[in-house]
Tab-separated table of C-alpha atoms in Angstrom:
chain	number	residue	atom	x	y	z
A	1010	UNK	CA	-49.335	17.073	-7.298
A	1011	UNK	CA	-51.436	14.334	-5.721
A	1012	UNK	CA	-50.924	11.961	-8.658
A	1013	UNK	CA	-47.170	12.635	-8.640
A	1014	UNK	CA	-47.034	11.954	-4.909
A	1015	UNK	CA	-48.861	8.671	-5.425
A	1016	UNK	CA	-46.383	7.610	-8.129
A	1017	UNK	CA	-43.386	8.364	-5.891
A	1018	UNK	CA	-44.933	6.766	-2.790
A	1019	UNK	CA	-45.800	3.632	-4.766
A	1020	UNK	CA	-42.266	3.511	-6.139
A	1021	UNK	CA	-40.661	3.712	-2.667
A	1022	UNK	CA	-43.028	1.052	-1.296
A	1023	UNK	CA	-42.182	-1.153	-4.257
A	1024	UNK	CA	-38.458	-0.863	-3.542
A	1025	UNK	CA	-39.006	-2.041	0.028
A	1026	UNK	CA	-41.184	-4.934	-1.149
A	1027	UNK	CA	-38.548	-6.064	-3.632
A	1028	UNK	CA	-35.932	-5.861	-0.875
A	1029	UNK	CA	-38.050	-8.103	1.340
A	1030	UNK	CA	-38.470	-10.601	-1.499
A	1031	UNK	CA	-34.729	-10.550	-2.203
A	1032	UNK	CA	-34.024	-11.520	1.411
A	1033	UNK	CA	-35.495	-14.958	0.695
A	1034	UNK	CA	-32.871	-15.593	-1.989
A	1035	UNK	CA	-29.788	-14.390	-0.102
A	1036	UNK	CA	-28.950	-17.559	1.820
A	1037	UNK	CA	-25.173	-17.666	1.313
A	1038	UNK	CA	-22.284	-15.240	1.222
A	1039	UNK	CA	-22.078	-15.553	-2.551
A	1040	UNK	CA	-25.792	-14.845	-3.018
A	1041	UNK	CA	-25.738	-11.952	-0.572
A	1042	UNK	CA	-22.635	-10.199	-1.946
A	1043	UNK	CA	-22.591	-11.116	-5.665
A	1044	UNK	CA	-26.085	-12.533	-6.416
A	1045	UNK	CA	-24.701	-16.065	-6.605
A	1046	UNK	CA	-22.574	-15.124	-9.650
A	1047	UNK	CA	-25.429	-16.166	-11.924
A	1048	UNK	CA	-26.921	-13.129	-13.647
A	1049	UNK	CA	-27.769	-13.533	-17.312
A	1050	UNK	CA	-27.249	-10.892	-20.015
A	1051	UNK	CA	-30.459	-8.881	-19.577
A	1052	UNK	CA	-30.234	-8.457	-15.810
A	1053	UNK	CA	-26.475	-7.927	-15.910
A	1054	UNK	CA	-26.699	-5.164	-18.543
A	1055	UNK	CA	-29.577	-3.421	-16.797
A	1056	UNK	CA	-28.049	-3.451	-13.339
A	1057	UNK	CA	-24.619	-2.380	-14.596
A	1058	UNK	CA	-26.137	0.583	-16.427
A	1059	UNK	CA	-28.189	1.448	-13.346
A	1060	UNK	CA	-25.253	1.600	-10.959
A	1061	UNK	CA	-22.946	3.751	-13.101
A	1062	UNK	CA	-25.676	6.257	-13.997
A	1063	UNK	CA	-26.545	7.873	-10.709
A	1064	UNK	CA	-27.688	11.271	-9.521
A	1065	UNK	CA	-24.504	12.936	-10.773
A	1066	UNK	CA	-25.086	11.505	-14.240
A	1067	UNK	CA	-28.753	12.517	-14.307
A	1068	UNK	CA	-29.092	15.768	-12.368
A	1069	UNK	CA	-25.440	16.724	-12.884
A	1070	UNK	CA	-25.447	15.717	-16.553
A	1071	UNK	CA	-28.461	17.929	-17.266
A	1072	UNK	CA	-26.799	20.719	-15.285
A	1073	UNK	CA	-23.654	20.501	-17.429
A	1074	UNK	CA	-25.839	20.618	-20.529
A	1075	UNK	CA	-27.483	23.759	-19.157
A	1076	UNK	CA	-24.084	25.347	-18.519
A	1077	UNK	CA	-22.083	24.203	-21.559
A	1078	UNK	CA	-24.533	22.849	-24.112
A	1079	UNK	CA	-23.974	19.570	-25.949
A	1080	UNK	CA	-20.363	19.312	-24.726
A	1081	UNK	CA	-21.819	18.939	-21.241
A	1082	UNK	CA	-22.280	15.286	-22.220
A	1083	UNK	CA	-18.563	14.626	-21.732
A	1084	UNK	CA	-18.708	13.741	-18.038
A	1085	UNK	CA	-21.256	10.959	-18.501
A	1086	UNK	CA	-19.725	10.059	-21.874
A	1087	UNK	CA	-16.376	9.307	-20.202
A	1088	UNK	CA	-18.201	7.078	-17.710
A	1089	UNK	CA	-19.594	5.135	-20.662
A	1090	UNK	CA	-16.143	4.928	-22.258
A	1091	UNK	CA	-14.717	3.578	-19.006
A	1092	UNK	CA	-17.416	0.925	-18.786
A	1093	UNK	CA	-16.774	-0.073	-22.399
A	1094	UNK	CA	-13.028	-0.336	-21.770
A	1095	UNK	CA	-13.613	-2.411	-18.632
A	1096	UNK	CA	-16.033	-4.720	-20.424
A	1097	UNK	CA	-13.988	-5.257	-23.583
A	1098	UNK	CA	-10.487	-5.552	-22.106
A	1099	UNK	CA	-10.738	-6.623	-18.465
A	1100	UNK	CA	-14.157	-7.883	-17.356
A	1101	UNK	CA	-13.714	-11.477	-18.565
A	1102	UNK	CA	-10.509	-11.865	-16.569
A	1103	UNK	CA	-12.019	-10.166	-13.538
A	1104	UNK	CA	-15.095	-12.428	-13.605
A	1105	UNK	CA	-12.919	-15.559	-13.800
A	1106	UNK	CA	-11.087	-14.629	-10.583
A	1107	UNK	CA	-14.157	-15.565	-8.473
A	1108	UNK	CA	-13.333	-13.106	-5.682
A	1109	UNK	CA	-15.498	-10.614	-3.781
A	1110	UNK	CA	-13.325	-7.478	-3.607
A	1111	UNK	CA	-10.589	-5.629	-5.477
A	1112	UNK	CA	-8.262	-6.130	-2.499
A	1113	UNK	CA	-8.686	-9.908	-2.782
A	1114	UNK	CA	-7.525	-9.606	-6.390
A	1115	UNK	CA	-4.442	-7.690	-5.234
A	1116	UNK	CA	-3.733	-10.375	-2.638
A	1117	UNK	CA	-3.936	-13.110	-5.270
A	1118	UNK	CA	-1.687	-11.247	-7.671
A	1119	UNK	CA	0.947	-9.993	-5.234
A	1120	UNK	CA	0.947	-12.692	-2.587
A	1121	UNK	CA	-1.301	-11.460	0.193
A	1122	UNK	CA	0.280	-8.271	1.492
A	1123	UNK	CA	-1.670	-5.386	-0.044
A	1124	UNK	CA	-5.151	-6.040	1.322
A	1125	UNK	CA	-5.640	-3.781	4.340
A	1126	UNK	CA	-4.004	-0.654	2.889
A	1127	UNK	CA	-5.792	-0.960	-0.458
A	1128	UNK	CA	-8.979	-1.814	1.445
A	1129	UNK	CA	-8.812	1.430	3.420
A	1130	UNK	CA	-8.408	3.477	0.220
A	1131	UNK	CA	-11.252	1.607	-1.493
A	1132	UNK	CA	-13.448	1.970	1.592
A	1133	UNK	CA	-12.909	5.752	1.600
A	1134	UNK	CA	-13.864	5.898	-2.088
A	1135	UNK	CA	-17.029	3.813	-1.738
A	1136	UNK	CA	-18.068	5.696	1.410
A	1137	UNK	CA	-17.802	9.092	-0.282
A	1138	UNK	CA	-19.585	7.754	-3.380
A	1139	UNK	CA	-22.472	6.562	-1.209
A	1140	UNK	CA	-22.516	9.900	0.628
A	1141	UNK	CA	-22.757	11.955	-2.578
A	1142	UNK	CA	-25.690	9.857	-3.787
A	1143	UNK	CA	-27.424	10.178	-0.433
A	1144	UNK	CA	-27.055	13.974	-0.413
A	1145	UNK	CA	-28.896	14.060	-3.747
A	1146	UNK	CA	-32.110	12.874	-2.043
A	1147	UNK	CA	-32.396	16.355	-0.540
A	1148	UNK	CA	-32.748	17.942	-3.987
A	1149	UNK	CA	-35.367	15.470	-5.217
A	1150	UNK	CA	-37.545	15.454	-2.098
A	1151	UNK	CA	-37.346	19.241	-1.887
A	1152	UNK	CA	-38.874	19.440	-5.373
A	1153	UNK	CA	-41.480	16.831	-4.488
A	1154	UNK	CA	-42.558	17.803	-1.006
A	1155	UNK	CA	-40.624	20.929	0.003
A	1156	UNK	CA	-39.042	18.669	2.599
A	1157	UNK	CA	-36.317	19.702	5.038
A	1158	UNK	CA	-32.842	18.669	3.814
A	1159	UNK	CA	-31.992	16.484	6.807
A	1160	UNK	CA	-35.343	14.719	6.782
A	1161	UNK	CA	-35.027	14.090	3.021
A	1162	UNK	CA	-31.601	12.495	3.455
A	1163	UNK	CA	-32.866	10.308	6.301
A	1164	UNK	CA	-35.962	9.212	4.335
A	1165	UNK	CA	-34.146	8.390	1.084
A	1166	UNK	CA	-31.175	6.845	2.857
A	1167	UNK	CA	-33.367	4.728	5.127
A	1168	UNK	CA	-35.197	3.140	2.161
A	1169	UNK	CA	-31.904	2.211	0.473
A	1170	UNK	CA	-30.355	0.909	3.707
A	1171	UNK	CA	-33.485	-1.139	4.410
A	1172	UNK	CA	-33.682	-3.039	1.126
A	1173	UNK	CA	-29.883	-3.388	0.869
A	1174	UNK	CA	-29.631	-4.825	4.379
A	1175	UNK	CA	-32.508	-7.245	3.825
A	1176	UNK	CA	-31.385	-8.959	0.650
A	1177	UNK	CA	-27.898	-7.724	-0.165
A	1178	UNK	CA	-26.946	-7.920	-3.830
A	1179	UNK	CA	-30.119	-9.834	-4.717
A	1180	UNK	CA	-32.321	-7.004	-3.470
A	1181	UNK	CA	-30.066	-4.411	-5.078
A	1182	UNK	CA	-30.065	-6.288	-8.391
A	1183	UNK	CA	-33.848	-6.594	-8.483
A	1184	UNK	CA	-34.416	-2.970	-7.495
A	1185	UNK	CA	-31.789	-1.847	-10.009
A	1186	UNK	CA	-33.684	-3.579	-12.809
A	1187	UNK	CA	-36.826	-1.689	-11.809
A	1188	UNK	CA	-34.790	1.504	-11.585
A	1189	UNK	CA	-33.241	0.895	-15.016
A	1190	UNK	CA	-36.687	0.583	-16.603
A	1191	UNK	CA	-38.044	3.647	-14.783
A	1192	UNK	CA	-34.945	5.665	-15.673
A	1193	UNK	CA	-35.168	4.690	-19.346
A	1194	UNK	CA	-38.866	5.574	-19.552
A	1195	UNK	CA	-38.578	8.746	-17.507
A	1196	UNK	CA	-35.453	10.314	-19.021
A	1197	UNK	CA	-35.035	8.886	-22.531
A	1198	UNK	CA	-38.621	8.148	-23.596
A	1199	UNK	CA	-40.467	11.022	-21.890
A	1200	UNK	CA	-38.297	13.939	-20.724
A	1201	UNK	CA	-35.919	14.057	-23.710
A	1202	UNK	CA	-38.509	14.511	-26.491
A	1203	UNK	CA	-40.821	16.688	-24.380
A	1204	UNK	CA	-37.962	19.035	-23.423
A	1205	UNK	CA	-36.758	19.295	-27.029
A	1206	UNK	CA	-40.266	20.067	-28.301
A	1207	UNK	CA	-40.922	22.630	-25.541
A	1208	UNK	CA	-37.676	24.414	-26.505
A	1209	UNK	CA	-38.749	24.577	-30.158
A	1210	UNK	CA	-36.467	21.888	-31.530
A	1211	UNK	CA	-32.794	22.130	-32.436
A	1212	UNK	CA	-33.336	24.965	-34.880
A	1213	UNK	CA	-34.781	27.180	-32.168
A	1214	UNK	CA	-32.089	26.118	-29.682
A	1215	UNK	CA	-29.355	27.118	-32.150
A	1216	UNK	CA	-31.086	30.436	-32.781
A	1217	UNK	CA	-31.421	31.222	-29.064
A	1218	UNK	CA	-28.036	30.067	-27.729
A	1219	UNK	CA	-24.377	30.953	-28.429
A	1220	UNK	CA	-22.479	28.879	-31.007
A	1221	UNK	CA	-20.231	27.293	-28.362
A	1222	UNK	CA	-23.272	25.507	-26.938
A	1223	UNK	CA	-23.098	23.223	-29.972
A	1224	UNK	CA	-19.310	22.838	-30.178
A	1225	UNK	CA	-18.108	19.279	-29.353
A	1226	UNK	CA	-15.233	20.571	-27.188
A	1227	UNK	CA	-16.978	23.628	-25.791
A	1228	UNK	CA	-16.510	22.481	-22.188
A	1229	UNK	CA	-12.726	22.651	-22.618
A	1230	UNK	CA	-9.999	20.182	-23.531
A	1231	UNK	CA	-8.437	20.136	-20.063
A	1232	UNK	CA	-11.793	19.430	-18.456
A	1233	UNK	CA	-12.394	16.521	-20.824
A	1234	UNK	CA	-8.909	15.152	-20.097
A	1235	UNK	CA	-9.600	15.343	-16.356
A	1236	UNK	CA	-12.936	13.553	-16.831
A	1237	UNK	CA	-11.102	10.757	-18.670
A	1238	UNK	CA	-8.561	10.395	-15.862
A	1239	UNK	CA	-11.136	10.426	-13.091
A	1240	UNK	CA	-14.194	8.714	-14.553
A	1241	UNK	CA	-12.929	6.532	-17.404
A	1242	UNK	CA	-10.077	5.115	-15.337
A	1243	UNK	CA	-12.248	5.123	-12.212
A	1244	UNK	CA	-14.694	2.770	-13.947
A	1245	UNK	CA	-11.846	0.287	-14.451
A	1246	UNK	CA	-11.042	-0.198	-10.776
A	1247	UNK	CA	-13.958	0.756	-8.492
A	1248	UNK	CA	-15.202	-1.874	-6.030
A	1249	UNK	CA	-18.797	-0.894	-6.777
A	1250	UNK	CA	-18.245	-1.685	-10.472
A	1251	UNK	CA	-16.158	-4.829	-9.948
A	1252	UNK	CA	-18.741	-6.229	-7.535
A	1253	UNK	CA	-21.268	-6.077	-10.388
A	1254	UNK	CA	-18.816	-7.813	-12.726
A	1255	UNK	CA	-18.618	-10.609	-10.138
A	1256	UNK	CA	-22.380	-11.167	-10.500
A	1257	UNK	CA	-22.126	-12.296	-14.139
A	1258	UNK	CA	-22.863	-15.952	-14.845
A	1259	UNK	CA	-19.907	-16.211	-17.237
A	1260	UNK	CA	-17.003	-14.158	-18.515
A	1261	UNK	CA	-18.785	-13.856	-21.885
A	1262	UNK	CA	-21.829	-12.252	-20.239
A	1263	UNK	CA	-19.545	-9.881	-18.313
A	1264	UNK	CA	-17.963	-8.778	-21.586
A	1265	UNK	CA	-21.001	-8.529	-23.850
A	1266	UNK	CA	-23.481	-7.373	-21.208
A	1267	UNK	CA	-21.103	-4.677	-20.017
A	1268	UNK	CA	-20.583	-3.504	-23.582
A	1269	UNK	CA	-24.339	-3.061	-24.017
A	1270	UNK	CA	-24.479	-1.104	-20.745
A	1271	UNK	CA	-21.568	1.079	-21.897
A	1272	UNK	CA	-23.340	1.976	-25.141
A	1273	UNK	CA	-26.483	2.805	-23.137
A	1274	UNK	CA	-24.374	5.209	-21.044
A	1275	UNK	CA	-23.196	7.030	-24.178
A	1276	UNK	CA	-26.821	7.526	-25.279
A	1277	UNK	CA	-27.782	8.678	-21.775
A	1278	UNK	CA	-24.939	11.209	-21.808
A	1279	UNK	CA	-26.162	12.842	-25.003
A	1280	UNK	CA	-29.766	12.830	-23.757
A	1281	UNK	CA	-28.810	14.656	-20.554
A	1282	UNK	CA	-26.889	17.317	-22.478
A	1283	UNK	CA	-29.797	17.887	-24.874
A	1284	UNK	CA	-32.261	18.196	-21.975
A	1285	UNK	CA	-29.954	20.704	-20.282
A	1286	UNK	CA	-29.591	22.706	-23.493
A	1287	UNK	CA	-33.364	22.813	-23.872
A	1288	UNK	CA	-33.665	23.985	-20.260
A	1289	UNK	CA	-31.262	26.850	-21.020
A	1290	UNK	CA	-33.633	28.063	-23.740
A	1291	UNK	CA	-36.706	27.724	-21.527
A	1292	UNK	CA	-35.171	29.045	-18.267
A	1293	UNK	CA	-32.108	31.154	-19.151
A	1294	UNK	CA	-31.586	32.704	-15.720
A	1295	UNK	CA	-31.561	29.871	-13.195
A	1296	UNK	CA	-29.533	30.553	-10.058
A	1297	UNK	CA	-27.637	27.252	-10.352
A	1298	UNK	CA	-27.104	24.909	-13.306
A	1299	UNK	CA	-27.977	21.848	-11.206
A	1300	UNK	CA	-31.493	23.274	-10.740
A	1301	UNK	CA	-32.169	22.728	-14.455
A	1302	UNK	CA	-33.373	19.131	-14.113
A	1303	UNK	CA	-35.832	19.808	-11.295
A	1304	UNK	CA	-37.069	23.009	-12.924
A	1305	UNK	CA	-37.841	21.532	-16.333
A	1306	UNK	CA	-39.494	18.504	-14.751
A	1307	UNK	CA	-41.640	20.625	-12.467
A	1308	UNK	CA	-42.708	23.226	-15.040
A	1309	UNK	CA	-42.681	21.493	-18.426
A	1310	UNK	CA	-44.219	18.073	-17.771
A	1311	UNK	CA	-47.870	17.119	-17.257
A	1312	UNK	CA	-49.220	15.570	-14.067
A	1313	UNK	CA	-48.348	11.889	-13.688
A	1314	UNK	CA	-45.531	12.117	-16.227
A	1315	UNK	CA	-43.822	14.520	-13.841
A	1316	UNK	CA	-44.066	11.946	-11.049
A	1317	UNK	CA	-42.588	9.233	-13.270
A	1318	UNK	CA	-39.643	11.417	-14.319
A	1319	UNK	CA	-38.965	12.391	-10.710
A	1320	UNK	CA	-39.112	8.680	-9.881
A	1321	UNK	CA	-36.519	8.230	-12.645
A	1322	UNK	CA	-34.237	10.725	-10.923
A	1323	UNK	CA	-34.838	8.950	-7.629
A	1324	UNK	CA	-34.024	5.655	-9.380
A	1325	UNK	CA	-30.738	7.042	-10.634
A	1326	UNK	CA	-29.735	8.160	-7.159
A	1327	UNK	CA	-30.863	4.975	-5.432
A	1328	UNK	CA	-29.104	2.610	-7.836
A	1329	UNK	CA	-25.726	4.278	-7.305
A	1330	UNK	CA	-26.339	4.722	-3.591
A	1331	UNK	CA	-27.208	1.072	-2.974
A	1332	UNK	CA	-24.326	-0.178	-5.115
A	1333	UNK	CA	-21.838	2.034	-3.317
A	1334	UNK	CA	-23.290	1.045	0.070
A	1335	UNK	CA	-22.898	-2.708	-0.414
A	1336	UNK	CA	-19.420	-2.136	-1.866
A	1337	UNK	CA	-18.473	-0.016	1.162
A	1338	UNK	CA	-19.796	-2.647	3.595
A	1339	UNK	CA	-18.132	-5.514	1.714
A	1340	UNK	CA	-14.751	-3.800	1.822
A	1341	UNK	CA	-15.156	-2.800	5.475
A	1342	UNK	CA	-16.037	-6.341	6.529
A	1343	UNK	CA	-13.965	-8.536	4.215
A	1344	UNK	CA	-10.884	-6.385	3.580
A	1345	UNK	CA	-10.467	-4.448	6.820
A	1346	UNK	CA	-12.348	-5.883	9.802
A	1347	UNK	CA	-11.767	-9.562	9.021
A	1348	UNK	CA	-8.063	-8.995	8.324
A	1349	UNK	CA	-7.532	-6.940	11.461
A	1350	UNK	CA	-9.171	-9.727	13.462
A	1351	UNK	CA	-6.882	-12.245	11.781
A	1352	UNK	CA	-9.854	-14.164	10.370
A	1353	UNK	CA	-9.316	-13.598	6.658
A	1354	UNK	CA	-9.319	-16.628	4.367
A	1355	UNK	CA	-9.155	-17.109	0.622
A	1356	UNK	CA	-11.802	-19.773	0.397
A	1357	UNK	CA	-15.172	-19.439	-1.277
A	1358	UNK	CA	-18.491	-20.356	0.351
A	1359	UNK	CA	-18.895	-23.571	2.299
A	1360	UNK	CA	-21.670	-24.890	4.494
A	1361	UNK	CA	-21.081	-22.173	7.129
A	1362	UNK	CA	-22.383	-19.313	5.003
A	1363	UNK	CA	-25.264	-18.263	7.260
A	1364	UNK	CA	-23.071	-16.456	9.781
A	1365	UNK	CA	-21.225	-14.734	6.939
A	1366	UNK	CA	-24.533	-13.416	5.600
A	1367	UNK	CA	-25.474	-12.111	9.033
A	1368	UNK	CA	-22.104	-10.426	9.442
A	1369	UNK	CA	-22.292	-8.717	6.055
A	1370	UNK	CA	-25.880	-7.675	6.754
A	1371	UNK	CA	-24.773	-6.005	10.012
A	1372	UNK	CA	-21.989	-4.173	8.172
A	1373	UNK	CA	-24.406	-2.831	5.557
A	1374	UNK	CA	-26.601	-1.483	8.347
A	1375	UNK	CA	-23.649	0.103	10.160
A	1376	UNK	CA	-22.188	1.628	6.991
A	1377	UNK	CA	-25.645	2.853	6.029
A	1378	UNK	CA	-25.944	4.796	9.275
A	1379	UNK	CA	-22.422	6.224	8.765
A	1380	UNK	CA	-23.331	7.292	5.216
A	1381	UNK	CA	-26.548	9.039	6.320
A	1382	UNK	CA	-24.822	10.888	9.183
A	1383	UNK	CA	-21.952	11.968	6.921
A	1384	UNK	CA	-24.367	13.107	4.210
A	1385	UNK	CA	-26.215	15.281	6.719
A	1386	UNK	CA	-22.912	16.849	7.818
A	1387	UNK	CA	-21.669	17.614	4.270
A	1388	UNK	CA	-23.094	20.063	1.756
A	1389	UNK	CA	-20.906	19.984	-1.354
A	1390	UNK	CA	-21.637	16.961	-3.547
A	1391	UNK	CA	-19.021	17.839	-6.173
A	1392	UNK	CA	-16.222	18.115	-3.621
A	1393	UNK	CA	-17.135	14.810	-1.977
A	1394	UNK	CA	-17.262	13.049	-5.356
A	1395	UNK	CA	-13.941	14.589	-6.402
A	1396	UNK	CA	-12.260	13.389	-3.193
A	1397	UNK	CA	-13.624	9.889	-3.824
A	1398	UNK	CA	-12.358	9.582	-7.386
A	1399	UNK	CA	-9.018	11.323	-6.717
A	1400	UNK	CA	-8.249	8.800	-3.964
A	1401	UNK	CA	-9.369	5.882	-6.108
A	1402	UNK	CA	-7.447	6.794	-9.256
A	1403	UNK	CA	-4.379	8.287	-7.568
A	1404	UNK	CA	-3.979	5.447	-5.080
A	1405	UNK	CA	-5.212	2.256	-6.753
A	1406	UNK	CA	-5.235	2.565	-10.545
A	1407	UNK	CA	-1.545	1.772	-11.031
A	1408	UNK	CA	-1.234	-1.314	-8.767
A	1409	UNK	CA	-4.502	-2.795	-10.090
A	1410	UNK	CA	-3.830	-2.332	-13.809
A	1411	UNK	CA	-0.146	-3.055	-13.233
A	1412	UNK	CA	-1.078	-6.364	-11.646
A	1413	UNK	CA	-3.273	-7.265	-14.621
A	1414	UNK	CA	-0.823	-6.150	-17.313
A	1415	UNK	CA	2.779	-6.346	-15.965
A	1416	UNK	CA	4.104	-9.592	-14.486
A	1417	UNK	CA	7.202	-7.871	-13.046
A	1418	UNK	CA	5.120	-5.807	-10.604
A	1419	UNK	CA	5.699	-6.795	-6.979
A	1420	UNK	CA	3.887	-6.515	-3.668
A	1421	UNK	CA	6.371	-3.895	-2.446
A	1422	UNK	CA	5.793	-1.908	-5.627
A	1423	UNK	CA	2.011	-2.131	-5.186
A	1424	UNK	CA	2.183	-0.945	-1.575
A	1425	UNK	CA	4.507	1.907	-2.547
A	1426	UNK	CA	2.148	2.945	-5.346
A	1427	UNK	CA	-0.870	2.993	-3.016
A	1428	UNK	CA	0.962	4.902	-0.289
A	1429	UNK	CA	2.784	7.424	-2.490
A	1430	UNK	CA	-0.204	8.043	-4.772
A	1431	UNK	CA	-2.620	8.398	-1.876
A	1432	UNK	CA	-0.382	10.774	0.088
A	1433	UNK	CA	0.338	12.841	-3.034
A	1434	UNK	CA	-3.367	13.198	-3.818
A	1435	UNK	CA	-4.307	14.196	-0.270
A	1436	UNK	CA	-1.379	16.622	0.018
A	1437	UNK	CA	-2.101	18.289	-3.309
A	1438	UNK	CA	-5.808	18.604	-2.526
A	1439	UNK	CA	-4.874	20.361	0.724
A	1440	UNK	CA	-2.461	22.650	-1.145
A	1441	UNK	CA	-4.152	23.315	-4.473
A	1442	UNK	CA	-7.773	22.814	-3.445
A	1443	UNK	CA	-10.121	19.856	-3.691
A	1444	UNK	CA	-11.433	20.808	-7.126
A	1445	UNK	CA	-8.010	21.446	-8.680
A	1446	UNK	CA	-6.813	19.197	-11.515
A	1447	UNK	CA	-3.257	18.799	-10.201
A	1448	UNK	CA	-3.974	16.273	-7.401
A	1449	UNK	CA	-5.079	13.490	-9.737
A	1450	UNK	CA	-2.461	14.356	-12.393
A	1451	UNK	CA	0.561	14.307	-10.130
A	1452	UNK	CA	-0.822	11.714	-7.729
A	1453	UNK	CA	-1.213	9.260	-10.591
A	1454	UNK	CA	2.267	10.059	-11.918
A	1455	UNK	CA	3.840	9.632	-8.465
A	1456	UNK	CA	2.047	6.316	-8.018
A	1457	UNK	CA	3.326	5.052	-11.398
A	1458	UNK	CA	6.928	6.069	-10.681
A	1459	UNK	CA	6.836	4.441	-7.227
A	1460	UNK	CA	5.312	1.233	-8.615
A	1461	UNK	CA	7.857	0.779	-11.398
A	1462	UNK	CA	10.892	1.849	-9.357
A	1463	UNK	CA	10.151	-0.257	-6.277
A	1464	UNK	CA	9.041	-3.282	-8.331
A	1465	UNK	CA	12.310	-3.252	-10.298
A	1466	UNK	CA	14.331	-2.759	-7.101
A	1467	UNK	CA	12.764	-5.721	-5.288
A	1468	UNK	CA	12.645	-9.453	-5.902
A	1469	UNK	CA	10.071	-10.627	-8.472
A	1470	UNK	CA	6.810	-12.095	-7.197
A	1471	UNK	CA	7.162	-15.736	-6.170
A	1472	UNK	CA	6.710	-18.088	-9.121
A	1473	UNK	CA	4.115	-20.160	-7.255
A	1474	UNK	CA	2.014	-17.048	-6.587
A	1475	UNK	CA	2.147	-16.049	-10.258
A	1476	UNK	CA	1.284	-19.597	-11.340
A	1477	UNK	CA	-1.780	-19.640	-9.076
A	1478	UNK	CA	-2.704	-16.181	-10.361
A	1479	UNK	CA	-2.544	-17.346	-13.985
A	1480	UNK	CA	-4.737	-20.330	-13.144
A	1481	UNK	CA	-7.382	-18.031	-11.651
A	1482	UNK	CA	-7.207	-15.636	-14.605
A	1483	UNK	CA	-7.686	-18.519	-17.007
A	1484	UNK	CA	-10.728	-19.744	-15.082
A	1485	UNK	CA	-9.175	-23.107	-14.283
A	1486	UNK	CA	-9.823	-22.884	-10.532
A	1487	UNK	CA	-12.889	-25.016	-9.654
A	1488	UNK	CA	-16.078	-23.118	-8.770
A	1489	UNK	CA	-17.743	-24.286	-5.512
A	1490	UNK	CA	-21.080	-26.045	-5.946
A	1491	UNK	CA	-22.832	-23.246	-4.024
A	1492	UNK	CA	-22.005	-20.830	-6.860
A	1493	UNK	CA	-22.747	-22.927	-9.892
A	1494	UNK	CA	-26.537	-23.038	-9.645
A	1495	UNK	CA	-29.559	-21.754	-11.536
A	1496	UNK	CA	-28.893	-18.790	-13.880
A	1497	UNK	CA	-31.023	-15.639	-13.774
A	1498	UNK	CA	-31.856	-13.063	-16.432
């Protein structure tokens, strides 16, 4: 394993070095939080694909393939569909808003009264998303070094917190590009064909496994529907995803680059399911489906290649973890702390950006410590991820999409939708169980009813607010000089 250890150690050192280099570029709030809004198509596509395909998509996607066969691709497939929908229908408008957070968008659309409440919901989502990614370090480092769970979480989390704190979105963007390349080589180029060959090819897989392993809907129609609600719709509104949209140099790059990333996700979904199916042939009696990825990597791959594929898994976890961390810190600072202190403004960067960078850097460090401590305290990744997405979709989907699509929606309606949807989701999770389907179903329905009913019962949004909103959506609001500089990628 010495060669594999060297590959992983070199990879971790490289991430820290890139973070240090990124610190030199993050000189303003815009550069620190959204990479100066100047990513070109190659970097935008790579980093967007990296953030949405995390440990759940890699380790969990292979595990679903092990358990259900090719239909195990549906979870990651719905993530890709969500990214495609976001890119084709909404990303251009989102990019033209020139904001930093989803809550700022709600303030612009509804007149400045939805920020703190929506910020709290979004903060809870991004926190739990970061926690689930951080927990996944335990699995990877256990395979690599037989490391204690707590120590593994601290080690993996500390590397991500370090490079994210140093350079903000610039460091995360640069490391995500490295992670995208490593992930593509490790999973698609190496593990996929090797696993298929080791299992004897598709003919042998079909001979060894039940027919339902090759049925498109074998995982179950209700499960697929739930994946669509949680992951496809979740991709449309998550702060971690929107913050990447804000990094695009233009609305055209946001649309086309995101579409490329969405197609990549669909390919990745199928690859994970095929790898999991091959693992079922090779290791039919694993104690847990999520052990399939680590097992096939450890036993089926040659020295050196094994280290690269494990680095790919580490890349998947780190890209999601760092993206969720900066999103969590951005929301905590800009949408909650600043508003509670009465210091919130709607302006973009000016010449006083240095203190803003320092403040956001401190919040990333603080949130990073909170994420690591929470990850150590929790054990169930699936439950934490389900809580995150149930809160996001049940509480924020309706007011966000309603604001983009329905001009009659009002601030009171948005607040009612957030409150009613959030309470319904939490209450139903307590009653039916965290993993039940009902919380997101009925929470989303309750949020929609509250939004429509209260919006129709209250005065329409002020005409001046809507006019300013339309100007921002059309991209006619001037971009500050600090954000209109040299393009990248």
